[in-house]
Short mmCIF file of C-alpha atoms and ligand atoms in Angstrom, two decimals:
data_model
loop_
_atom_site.label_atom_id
_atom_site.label_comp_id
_atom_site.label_asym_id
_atom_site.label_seq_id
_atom_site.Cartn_x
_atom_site.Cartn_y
_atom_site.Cartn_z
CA UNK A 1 281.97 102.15 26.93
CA UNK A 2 284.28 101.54 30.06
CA UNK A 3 285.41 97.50 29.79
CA UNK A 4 286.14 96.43 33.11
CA UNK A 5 288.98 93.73 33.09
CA UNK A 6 288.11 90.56 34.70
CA UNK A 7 290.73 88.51 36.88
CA UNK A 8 290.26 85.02 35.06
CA UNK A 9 293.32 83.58 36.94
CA UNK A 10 292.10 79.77 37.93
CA UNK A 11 292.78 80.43 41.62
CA UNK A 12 290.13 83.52 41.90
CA UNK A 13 287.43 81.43 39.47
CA UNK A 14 288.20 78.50 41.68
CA UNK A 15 287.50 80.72 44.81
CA UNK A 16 284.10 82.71 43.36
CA UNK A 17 282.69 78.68 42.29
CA UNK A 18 283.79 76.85 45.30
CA UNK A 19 281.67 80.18 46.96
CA UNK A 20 278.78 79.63 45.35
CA UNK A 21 278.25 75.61 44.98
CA UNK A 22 275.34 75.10 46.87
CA UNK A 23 273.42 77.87 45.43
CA UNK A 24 274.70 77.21 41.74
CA UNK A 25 271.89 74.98 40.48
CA UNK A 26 268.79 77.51 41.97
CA UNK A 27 270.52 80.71 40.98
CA UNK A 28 271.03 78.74 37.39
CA UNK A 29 267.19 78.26 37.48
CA UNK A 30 266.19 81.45 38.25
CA UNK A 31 268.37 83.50 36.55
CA UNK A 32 267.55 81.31 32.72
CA UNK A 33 263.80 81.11 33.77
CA UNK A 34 264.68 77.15 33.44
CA UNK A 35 265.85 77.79 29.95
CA UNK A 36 269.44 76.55 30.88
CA UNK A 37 267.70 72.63 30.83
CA UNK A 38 266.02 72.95 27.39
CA UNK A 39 269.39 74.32 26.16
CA UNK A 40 271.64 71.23 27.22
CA UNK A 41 269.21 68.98 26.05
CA UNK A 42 269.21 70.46 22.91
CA UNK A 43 273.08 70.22 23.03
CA UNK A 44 272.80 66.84 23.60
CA UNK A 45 270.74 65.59 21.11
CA UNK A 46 273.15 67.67 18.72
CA UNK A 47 276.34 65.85 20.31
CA UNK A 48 275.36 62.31 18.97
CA UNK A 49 276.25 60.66 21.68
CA UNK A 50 276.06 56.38 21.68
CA UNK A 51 276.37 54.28 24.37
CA UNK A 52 279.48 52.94 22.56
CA UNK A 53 281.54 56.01 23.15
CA UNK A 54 283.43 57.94 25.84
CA UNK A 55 282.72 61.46 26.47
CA UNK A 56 284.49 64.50 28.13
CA UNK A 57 282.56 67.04 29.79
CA UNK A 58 285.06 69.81 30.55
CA UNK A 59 284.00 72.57 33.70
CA UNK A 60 281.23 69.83 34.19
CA UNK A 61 280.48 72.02 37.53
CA UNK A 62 277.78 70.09 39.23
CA UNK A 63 277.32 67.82 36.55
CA UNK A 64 273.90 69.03 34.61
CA UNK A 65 275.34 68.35 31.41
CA UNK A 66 276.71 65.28 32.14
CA UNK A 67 273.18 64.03 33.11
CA UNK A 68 271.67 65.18 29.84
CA UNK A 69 274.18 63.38 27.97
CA UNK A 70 273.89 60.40 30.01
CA UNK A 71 269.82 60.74 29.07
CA UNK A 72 270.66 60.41 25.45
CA UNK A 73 272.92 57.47 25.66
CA UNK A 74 274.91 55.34 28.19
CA UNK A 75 278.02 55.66 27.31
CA UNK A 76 281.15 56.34 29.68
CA UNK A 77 281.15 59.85 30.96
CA UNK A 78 283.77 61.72 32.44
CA UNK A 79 283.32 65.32 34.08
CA UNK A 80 286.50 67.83 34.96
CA UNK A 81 286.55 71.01 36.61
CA UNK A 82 288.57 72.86 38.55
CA UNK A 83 286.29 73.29 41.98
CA UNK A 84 286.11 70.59 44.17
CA UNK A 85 282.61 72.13 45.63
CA UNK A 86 280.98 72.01 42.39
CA UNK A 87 282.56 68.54 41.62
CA UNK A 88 281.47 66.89 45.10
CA UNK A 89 277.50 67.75 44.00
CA UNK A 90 277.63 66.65 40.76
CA UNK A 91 278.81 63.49 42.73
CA UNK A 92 276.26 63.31 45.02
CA UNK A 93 273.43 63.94 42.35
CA UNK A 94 275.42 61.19 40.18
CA UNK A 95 275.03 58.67 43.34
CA UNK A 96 271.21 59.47 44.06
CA UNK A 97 270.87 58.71 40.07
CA UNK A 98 272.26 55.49 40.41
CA UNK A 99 274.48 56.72 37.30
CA UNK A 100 278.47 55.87 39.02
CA UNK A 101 278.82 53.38 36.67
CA UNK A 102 278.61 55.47 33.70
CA UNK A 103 279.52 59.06 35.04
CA UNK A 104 282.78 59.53 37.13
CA UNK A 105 284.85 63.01 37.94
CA UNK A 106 288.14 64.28 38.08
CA UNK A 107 289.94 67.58 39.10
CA UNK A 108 291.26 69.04 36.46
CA UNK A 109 291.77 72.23 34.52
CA UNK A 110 291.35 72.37 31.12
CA UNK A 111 294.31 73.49 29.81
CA UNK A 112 296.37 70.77 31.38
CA UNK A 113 293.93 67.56 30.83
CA UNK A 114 295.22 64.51 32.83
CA UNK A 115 294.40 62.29 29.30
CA UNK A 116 296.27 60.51 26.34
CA UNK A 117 295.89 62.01 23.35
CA UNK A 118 293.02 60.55 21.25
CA UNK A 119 290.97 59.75 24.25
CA UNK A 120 287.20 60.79 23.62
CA UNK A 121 284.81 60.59 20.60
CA UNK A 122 282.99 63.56 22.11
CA UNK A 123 284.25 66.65 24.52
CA UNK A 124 281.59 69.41 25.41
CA UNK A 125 281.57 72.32 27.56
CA UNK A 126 278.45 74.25 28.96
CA UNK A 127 279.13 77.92 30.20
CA UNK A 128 282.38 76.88 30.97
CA UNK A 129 284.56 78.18 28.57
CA UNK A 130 284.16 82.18 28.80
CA UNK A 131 285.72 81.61 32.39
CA UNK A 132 288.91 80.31 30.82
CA UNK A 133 291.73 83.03 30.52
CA UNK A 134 293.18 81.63 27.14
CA UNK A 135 290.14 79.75 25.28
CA UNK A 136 293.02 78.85 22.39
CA UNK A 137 295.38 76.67 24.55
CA UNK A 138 292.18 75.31 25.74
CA UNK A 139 290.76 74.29 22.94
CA UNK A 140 293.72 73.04 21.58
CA UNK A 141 294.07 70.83 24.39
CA UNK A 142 290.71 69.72 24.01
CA UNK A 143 291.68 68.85 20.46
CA UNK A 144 294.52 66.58 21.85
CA UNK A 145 292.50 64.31 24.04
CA UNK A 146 289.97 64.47 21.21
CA UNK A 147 289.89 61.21 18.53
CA UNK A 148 290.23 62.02 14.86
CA UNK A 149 286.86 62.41 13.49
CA UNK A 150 285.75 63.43 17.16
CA UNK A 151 283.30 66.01 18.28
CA UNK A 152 283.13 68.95 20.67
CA UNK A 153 280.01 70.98 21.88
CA UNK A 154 280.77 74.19 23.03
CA UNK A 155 277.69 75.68 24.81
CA UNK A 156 278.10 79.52 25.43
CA UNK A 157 275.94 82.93 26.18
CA UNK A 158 276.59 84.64 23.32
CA UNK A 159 275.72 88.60 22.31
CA UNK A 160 272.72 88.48 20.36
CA UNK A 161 273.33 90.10 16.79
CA UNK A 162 269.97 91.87 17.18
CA UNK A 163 270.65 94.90 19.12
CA UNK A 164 267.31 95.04 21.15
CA UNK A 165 267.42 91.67 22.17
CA UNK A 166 271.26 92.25 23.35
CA UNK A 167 270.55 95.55 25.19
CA UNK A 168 267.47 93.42 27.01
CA UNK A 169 269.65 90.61 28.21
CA UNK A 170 272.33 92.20 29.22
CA UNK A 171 269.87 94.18 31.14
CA UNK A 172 268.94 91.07 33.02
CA UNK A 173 271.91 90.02 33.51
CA UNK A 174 273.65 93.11 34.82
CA UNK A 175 271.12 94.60 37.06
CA UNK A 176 267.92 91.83 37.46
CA UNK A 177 270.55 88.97 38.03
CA UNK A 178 272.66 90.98 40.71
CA UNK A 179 268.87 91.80 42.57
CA UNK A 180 268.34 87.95 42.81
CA UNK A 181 271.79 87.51 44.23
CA UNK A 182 271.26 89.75 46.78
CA UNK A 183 268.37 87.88 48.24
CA UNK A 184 269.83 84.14 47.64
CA UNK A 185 273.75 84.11 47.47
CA UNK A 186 276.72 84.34 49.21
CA UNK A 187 278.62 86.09 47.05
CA UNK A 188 276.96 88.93 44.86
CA UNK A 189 280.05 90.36 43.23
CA UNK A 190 280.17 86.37 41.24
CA UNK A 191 277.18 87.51 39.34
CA UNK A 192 278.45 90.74 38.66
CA UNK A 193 281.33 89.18 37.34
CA UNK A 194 278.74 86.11 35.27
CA UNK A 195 277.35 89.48 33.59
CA UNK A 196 280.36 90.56 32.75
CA UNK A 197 281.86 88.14 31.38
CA UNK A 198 278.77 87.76 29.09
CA UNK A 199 278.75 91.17 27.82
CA UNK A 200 282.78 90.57 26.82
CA UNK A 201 282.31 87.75 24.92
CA UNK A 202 282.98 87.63 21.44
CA UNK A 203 280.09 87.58 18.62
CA UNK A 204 279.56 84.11 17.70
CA UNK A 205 280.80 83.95 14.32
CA UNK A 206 284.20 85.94 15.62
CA UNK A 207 284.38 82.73 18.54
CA UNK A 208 283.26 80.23 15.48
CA UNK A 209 287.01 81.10 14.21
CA UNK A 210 288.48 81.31 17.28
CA UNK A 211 287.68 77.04 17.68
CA UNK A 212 288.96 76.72 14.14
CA UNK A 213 292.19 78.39 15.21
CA UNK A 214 292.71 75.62 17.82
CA UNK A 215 292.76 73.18 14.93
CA UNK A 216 289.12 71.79 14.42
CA UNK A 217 288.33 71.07 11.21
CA UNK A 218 284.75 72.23 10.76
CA UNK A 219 283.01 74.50 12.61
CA UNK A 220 279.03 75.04 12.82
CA UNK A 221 276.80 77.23 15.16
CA UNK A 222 273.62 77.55 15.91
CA UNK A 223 271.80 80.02 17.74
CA UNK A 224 269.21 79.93 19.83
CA UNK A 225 266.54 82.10 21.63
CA UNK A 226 267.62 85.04 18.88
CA UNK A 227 271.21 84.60 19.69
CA UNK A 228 272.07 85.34 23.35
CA UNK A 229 273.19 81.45 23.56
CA UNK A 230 275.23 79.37 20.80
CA UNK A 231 275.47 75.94 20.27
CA UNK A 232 279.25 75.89 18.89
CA UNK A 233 279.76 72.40 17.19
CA UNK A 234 283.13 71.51 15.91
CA UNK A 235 284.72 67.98 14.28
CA UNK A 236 288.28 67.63 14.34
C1 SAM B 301 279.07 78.42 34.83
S1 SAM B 301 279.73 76.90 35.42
C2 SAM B 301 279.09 75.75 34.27
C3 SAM B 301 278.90 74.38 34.87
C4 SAM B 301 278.22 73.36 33.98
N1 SAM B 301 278.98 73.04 32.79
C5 SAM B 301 276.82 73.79 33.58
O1 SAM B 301 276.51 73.70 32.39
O2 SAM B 301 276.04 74.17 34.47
C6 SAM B 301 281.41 77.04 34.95
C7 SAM B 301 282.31 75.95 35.51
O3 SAM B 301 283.60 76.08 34.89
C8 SAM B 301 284.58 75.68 35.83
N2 SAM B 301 285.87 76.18 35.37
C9 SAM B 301 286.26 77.47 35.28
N3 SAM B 301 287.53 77.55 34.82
C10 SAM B 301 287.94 76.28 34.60
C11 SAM B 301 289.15 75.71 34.11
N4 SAM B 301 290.21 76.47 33.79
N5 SAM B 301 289.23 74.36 34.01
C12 SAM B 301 288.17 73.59 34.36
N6 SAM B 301 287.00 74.06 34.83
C13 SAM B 301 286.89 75.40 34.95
C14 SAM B 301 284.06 76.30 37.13
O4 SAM B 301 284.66 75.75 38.28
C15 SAM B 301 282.55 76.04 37.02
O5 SAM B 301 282.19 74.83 37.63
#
């Protein structure tokens, strides 16, 4: 089968987000039947958080995982991400949650974190790290700012291992997605690129070693909804 190469260069994925902002969070809903919420709060009951610690929450976009986390515990919460569209929602959702005093943002990509080294107890990622040209140097610099002992949640779509249930979602992704951007966004050719970048992404368990590469100790996954998302969990 033809691969098509994706441009992953931060300027064009900071262009196709900034695009698409305001329609993110309904396209997100319609294109996971609402599945995307269930997911992160599964993530974040799996993250441990406690009100005692400080958390990262790298390509936070506009901020949904942020709010789970900040439903399990309040601790101090920081999002990053690269586009300042996506960032100034999650801001404005953060104000009309009354949750500034616990969540606050900066610009930042991850590969060059603004952050001492042994900053967080906890770093986690939702669908942000298959946009990210070199995961490695990411997640090694996730590993920096990360304390000994620390955690990191790496929540990604995932090819199923069961070859019916990966034809079907990929199916939905490349040509029922693409229908529903027709009729709601601005920019149809992002969601041909969301699908694929989904289809390109490694099989879990090949990604699971990928993370252990970048210097994390241990290494779990789990997967849910046969497979087409993983929950990567890693301890440094
Ligand atoms: C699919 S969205 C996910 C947003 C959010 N985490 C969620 O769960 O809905 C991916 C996000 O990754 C951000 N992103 C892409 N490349 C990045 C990079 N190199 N550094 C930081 N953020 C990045 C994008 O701007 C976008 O907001």
């Amino acid at each position: 089968m033809l691969t098509v190469k994706l441009d992953k260069s931060p300027i064009t994925i900071l262009d196709m987000f900034n695009s698409i902002a305001s329609q993110y969070d309904v396209m997100n809903d319609i294109m996971t039947g609402f599945s995307h919420r269930r997911t992160r709060k599964i993530a974040a009951q799996l993250s441990g958080f406690k009100s005692n610690e400080k958390v990262l929450d790298l390509a936070t976009g506009t901020g949904d995982f942020a709010f789970r986390l900040y439903s399990e515990a309040q601790g101090t919460i920081i999002g990053t991400d690269i586009s300042e569209k996506m960032l100034s929602i999650a801001l404005l959702k953060t104000r009309r949650l009354d949750a500034n005093r616990f969540i606050s943002y900066n610009l930042a990509d991850i590969t060059r974190l603004p952050f001492l080294d042994e900053t967080f107890n906890l770093c986690t990622i939702g669908f942000g790290i298959r946009n990210v040209p070199d995961p490695l140097s990411a997640m090694i610099e996730v590993a920096r700012v990360t304390k000994k002992g620390g955690r990191f949640i790496i929540v990604e779509a995932t090819p199923s291992p069961h070859s019916l249930v990966k034809f079907l979602s990929l199916f939905h992704f490349q040509k029922l997605a693409p229908l529903f951007a027709r009729l709601l966004s601005s920019n149809v050719s992002a969601y041909n690129y969301f699908a694929e970048s989904i289809s390109q992404f490694p099989k879990a368990s090949d990604f699971a070693e990928t993370i252990k590469q970048a210097g994390w100790k241990k290494v779990y996954h789990q997967p849910l909804y046969l497979g087409i998302v993983t929950i990567f969990i890693a301890i440094k």
